[in-house]
Coordinates of C-alpha atoms in Angstrom, one line a residue:
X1 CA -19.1 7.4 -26.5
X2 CA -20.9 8.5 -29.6
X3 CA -23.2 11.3 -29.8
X4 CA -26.2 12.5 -32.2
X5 CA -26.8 15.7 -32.8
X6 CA -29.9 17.4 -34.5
X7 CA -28.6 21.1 -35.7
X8 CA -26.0 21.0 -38.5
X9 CA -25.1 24.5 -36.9
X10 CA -23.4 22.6 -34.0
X11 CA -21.2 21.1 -35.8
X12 CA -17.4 22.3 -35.3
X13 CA -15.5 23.4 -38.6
X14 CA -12.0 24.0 -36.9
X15 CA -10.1 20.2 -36.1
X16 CA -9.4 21.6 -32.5
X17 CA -12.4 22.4 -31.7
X18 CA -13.9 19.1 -33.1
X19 CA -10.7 17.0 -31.1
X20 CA -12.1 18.9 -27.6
X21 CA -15.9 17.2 -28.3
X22 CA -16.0 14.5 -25.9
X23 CA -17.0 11.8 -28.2
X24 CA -15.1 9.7 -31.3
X25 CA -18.2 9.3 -33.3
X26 CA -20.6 12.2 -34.1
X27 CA -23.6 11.9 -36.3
X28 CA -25.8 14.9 -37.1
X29 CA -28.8 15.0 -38.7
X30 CA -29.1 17.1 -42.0
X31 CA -30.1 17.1 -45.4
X32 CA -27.3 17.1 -48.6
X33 CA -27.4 20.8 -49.2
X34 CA -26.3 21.2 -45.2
X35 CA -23.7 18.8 -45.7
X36 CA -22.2 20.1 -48.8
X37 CA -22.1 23.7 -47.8
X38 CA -20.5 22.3 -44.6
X39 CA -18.1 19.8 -46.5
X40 CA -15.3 22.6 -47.9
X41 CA -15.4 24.8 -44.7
X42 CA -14.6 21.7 -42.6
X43 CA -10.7 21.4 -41.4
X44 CA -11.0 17.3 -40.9
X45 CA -13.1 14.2 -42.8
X46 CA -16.5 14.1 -42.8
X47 CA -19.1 11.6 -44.7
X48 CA -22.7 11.7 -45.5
X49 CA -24.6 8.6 -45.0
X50 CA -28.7 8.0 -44.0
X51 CA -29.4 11.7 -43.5
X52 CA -26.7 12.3 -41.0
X53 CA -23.1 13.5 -41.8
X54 CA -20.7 11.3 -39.7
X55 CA -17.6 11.8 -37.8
X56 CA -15.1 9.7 -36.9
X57 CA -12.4 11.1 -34.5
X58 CA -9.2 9.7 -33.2
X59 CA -5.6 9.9 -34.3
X60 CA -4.5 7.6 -36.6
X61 CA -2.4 4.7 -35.4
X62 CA 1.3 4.6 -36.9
X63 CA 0.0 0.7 -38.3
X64 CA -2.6 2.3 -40.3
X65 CA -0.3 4.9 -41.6
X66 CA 2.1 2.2 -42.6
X67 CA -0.3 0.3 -44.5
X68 CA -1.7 2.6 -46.7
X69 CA 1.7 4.1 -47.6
X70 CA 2.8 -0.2 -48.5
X71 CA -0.8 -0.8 -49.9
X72 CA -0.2 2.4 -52.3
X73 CA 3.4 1.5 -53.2
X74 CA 2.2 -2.1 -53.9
X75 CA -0.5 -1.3 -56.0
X76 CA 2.2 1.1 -57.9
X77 CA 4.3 -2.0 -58.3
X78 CA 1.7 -4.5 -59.2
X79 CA -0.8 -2.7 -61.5
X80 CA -0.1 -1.5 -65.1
X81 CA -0.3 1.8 -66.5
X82 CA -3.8 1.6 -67.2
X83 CA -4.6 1.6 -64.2
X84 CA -4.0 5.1 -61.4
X85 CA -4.4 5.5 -57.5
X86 CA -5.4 7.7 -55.5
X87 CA -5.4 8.9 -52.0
X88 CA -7.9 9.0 -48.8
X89 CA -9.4 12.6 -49.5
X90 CA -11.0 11.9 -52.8
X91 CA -14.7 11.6 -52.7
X92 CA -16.7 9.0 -54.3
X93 CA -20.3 9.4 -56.1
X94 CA -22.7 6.4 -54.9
X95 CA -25.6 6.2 -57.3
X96 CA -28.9 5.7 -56.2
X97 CA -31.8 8.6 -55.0
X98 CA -30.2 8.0 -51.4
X99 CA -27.6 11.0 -51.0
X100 CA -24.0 9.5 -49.9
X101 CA -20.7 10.6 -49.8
X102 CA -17.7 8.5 -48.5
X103 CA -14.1 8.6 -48.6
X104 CA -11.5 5.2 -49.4
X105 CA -8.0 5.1 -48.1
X106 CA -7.5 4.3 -51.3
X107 CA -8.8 4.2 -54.8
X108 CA -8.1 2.9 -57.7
X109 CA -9.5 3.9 -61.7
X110 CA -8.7 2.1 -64.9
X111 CA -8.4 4.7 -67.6
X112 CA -9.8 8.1 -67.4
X113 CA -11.5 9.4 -64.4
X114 CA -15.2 9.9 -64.6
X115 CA -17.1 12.7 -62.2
X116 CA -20.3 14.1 -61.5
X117 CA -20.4 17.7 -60.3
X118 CA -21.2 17.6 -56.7
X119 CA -21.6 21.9 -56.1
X120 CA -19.4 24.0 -57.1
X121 CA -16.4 23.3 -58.1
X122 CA -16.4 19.7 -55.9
X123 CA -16.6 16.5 -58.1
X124 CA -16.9 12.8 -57.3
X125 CA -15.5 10.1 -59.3
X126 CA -18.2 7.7 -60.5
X127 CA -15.6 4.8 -61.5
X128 CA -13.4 3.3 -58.9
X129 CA -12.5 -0.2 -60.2
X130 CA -10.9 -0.9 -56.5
X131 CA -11.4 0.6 -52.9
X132 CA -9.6 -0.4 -50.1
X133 CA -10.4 0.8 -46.8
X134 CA -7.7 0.4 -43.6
X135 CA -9.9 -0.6 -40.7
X136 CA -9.4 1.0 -37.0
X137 CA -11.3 -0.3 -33.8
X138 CA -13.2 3.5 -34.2
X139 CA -14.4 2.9 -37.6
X140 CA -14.5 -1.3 -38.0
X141 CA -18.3 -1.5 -37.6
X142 CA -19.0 1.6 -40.2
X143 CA -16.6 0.7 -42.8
X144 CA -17.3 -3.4 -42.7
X145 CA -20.9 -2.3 -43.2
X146 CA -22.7 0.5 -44.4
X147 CA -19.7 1.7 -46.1
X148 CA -18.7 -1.7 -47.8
X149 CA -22.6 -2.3 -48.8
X150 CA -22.8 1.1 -50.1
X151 CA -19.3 0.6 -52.0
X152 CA -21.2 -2.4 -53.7
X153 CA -23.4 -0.7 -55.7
X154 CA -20.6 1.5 -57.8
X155 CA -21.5 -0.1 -61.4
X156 CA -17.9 -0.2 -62.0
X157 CA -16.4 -1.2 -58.3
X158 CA -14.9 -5.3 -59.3
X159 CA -12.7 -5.2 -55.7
X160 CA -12.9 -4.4 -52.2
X161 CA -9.9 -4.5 -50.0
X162 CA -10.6 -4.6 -46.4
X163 CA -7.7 -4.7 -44.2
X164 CA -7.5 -4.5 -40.6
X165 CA -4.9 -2.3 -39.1
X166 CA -4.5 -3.5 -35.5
X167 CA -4.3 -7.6 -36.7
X168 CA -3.0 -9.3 -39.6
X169 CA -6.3 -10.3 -41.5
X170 CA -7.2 -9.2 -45.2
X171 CA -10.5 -9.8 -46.5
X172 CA -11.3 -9.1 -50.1
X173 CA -14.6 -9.0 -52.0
X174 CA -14.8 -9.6 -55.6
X175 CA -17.8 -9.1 -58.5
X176 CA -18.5 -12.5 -59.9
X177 CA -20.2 -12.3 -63.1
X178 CA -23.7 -11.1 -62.0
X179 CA -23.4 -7.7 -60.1
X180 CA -25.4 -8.9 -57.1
X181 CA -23.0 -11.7 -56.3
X182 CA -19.9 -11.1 -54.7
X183 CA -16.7 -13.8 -53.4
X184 CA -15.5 -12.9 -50.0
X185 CA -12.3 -14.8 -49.4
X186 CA -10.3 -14.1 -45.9
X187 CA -6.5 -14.1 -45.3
X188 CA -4.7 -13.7 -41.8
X189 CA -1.0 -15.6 -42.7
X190 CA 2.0 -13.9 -44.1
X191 CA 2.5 -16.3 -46.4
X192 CA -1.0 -16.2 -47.7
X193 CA -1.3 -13.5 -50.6
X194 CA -4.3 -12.0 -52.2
X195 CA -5.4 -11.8 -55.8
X196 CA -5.9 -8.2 -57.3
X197 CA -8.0 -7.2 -60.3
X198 CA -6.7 -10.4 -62.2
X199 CA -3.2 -8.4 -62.3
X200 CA -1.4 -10.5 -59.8
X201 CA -0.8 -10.8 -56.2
X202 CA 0.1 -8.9 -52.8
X203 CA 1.1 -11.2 -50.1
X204 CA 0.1 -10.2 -46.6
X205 CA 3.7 -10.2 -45.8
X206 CA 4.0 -6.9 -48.0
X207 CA 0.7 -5.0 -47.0
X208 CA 2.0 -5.4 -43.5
X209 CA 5.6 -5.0 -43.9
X210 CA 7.5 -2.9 -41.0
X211 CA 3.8 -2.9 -38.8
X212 CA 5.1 -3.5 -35.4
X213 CA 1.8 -4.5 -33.1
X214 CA 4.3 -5.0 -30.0
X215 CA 5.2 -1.6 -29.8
X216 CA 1.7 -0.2 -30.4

């Protein structure tokens, strides 16, 4: 069930209150300054996106747990020393006069981080040169979309990883020359391994190493 609500004052800033809402998904309409008064007083995620800020609610499966801790150590492994990763609670600065704010499960920067002051003493980094995003059945839609589209439009973004949490299917998206065209390529076999950044490859038998879908 999703749910949108108009006053920014409903919204819950404790995580048990917000687990004892009745819905997974909760939008609620209000401007930037709302949301980033809102944004360092609030116990769980929350995005900005078209107005709203956005909710997504459930507990995290123990699949999507493993794959961001293998997708980290892999990246770790693969890429140089140029190159640094980060985790799922850093924000990300979209340009453009639409106001944004998303979160990756993971993001990666070649060379020195670049921000932009957000309020305060919050920041976004302006140069991710990867994002990868773990996909659940609550957020699929919203991160394959308006998320991935919005990722798109980082000057400096060359690779999206997409990977879904509850199947084994990798899809990645890559900047060809001109910025406006990208290469999807798809892979769902554990021998089938994906190219990163030009730096080499992670098979799909890595990213989903110990995942157990039986047991889920």
């Amino acid at each position: 069930m999703n749910k949108t609500i108009n006053l920014v004052s409903t919204l819950p800033l404790s995580l048990n209150d917000r687990l004892e809402m009745d819905t997974e998904e909760l939008r609620i309409a209000a401007n930037w300054e709302d949301f980033l008064d809102i944004l360092p007083k609030c116990e769980y995620r929350i995005e900005y996106a078209e107005g709203e800020i956005i909710s997504f609610m459930g507990y995290a499966s123990e699949e999507h747990e493993i794959i961001v801790a293998n997708i980290i150590k892999l990246l770790g492994n693969l890429l140089s020393d140029d190159f640094s990763i980060r985790g799922s609670n850093l924000a990300l600065h979209l340009p453009g006069a639409e106001k944004r704010y998303f979160n990756a499960d993971c993001t990666v920067v070649k060379g020195p981080s670049e921000k932009v002051e957000l309020k305060g003493n919050m920041k976004a980094i302006t140069n991710p040169i990867l994002l990868v995003e773990i996909l659940s059945p609550s957020t699929y839609s919203h991160d394959l979309g308006l998320k991935t589209q919005s990722y798109r439009q980082i000057p400096s973004l060359q690779q999206v990883l997409l990977i879904d949490s509850t199947k084994m299917n990798v899809v990645s998206q890559s900047r060809l020359d001109k910025d406006s065209e990208w290469l999807l390529q798809e892979y769902s076999s554990p021998d089938d391994s994906c190219a990163v950044l030009g730096q080499g490859n992670l098979s799909l038998s890595d990213i989903y190493r110990k995942v157990n879908w039986t047991n889920a």
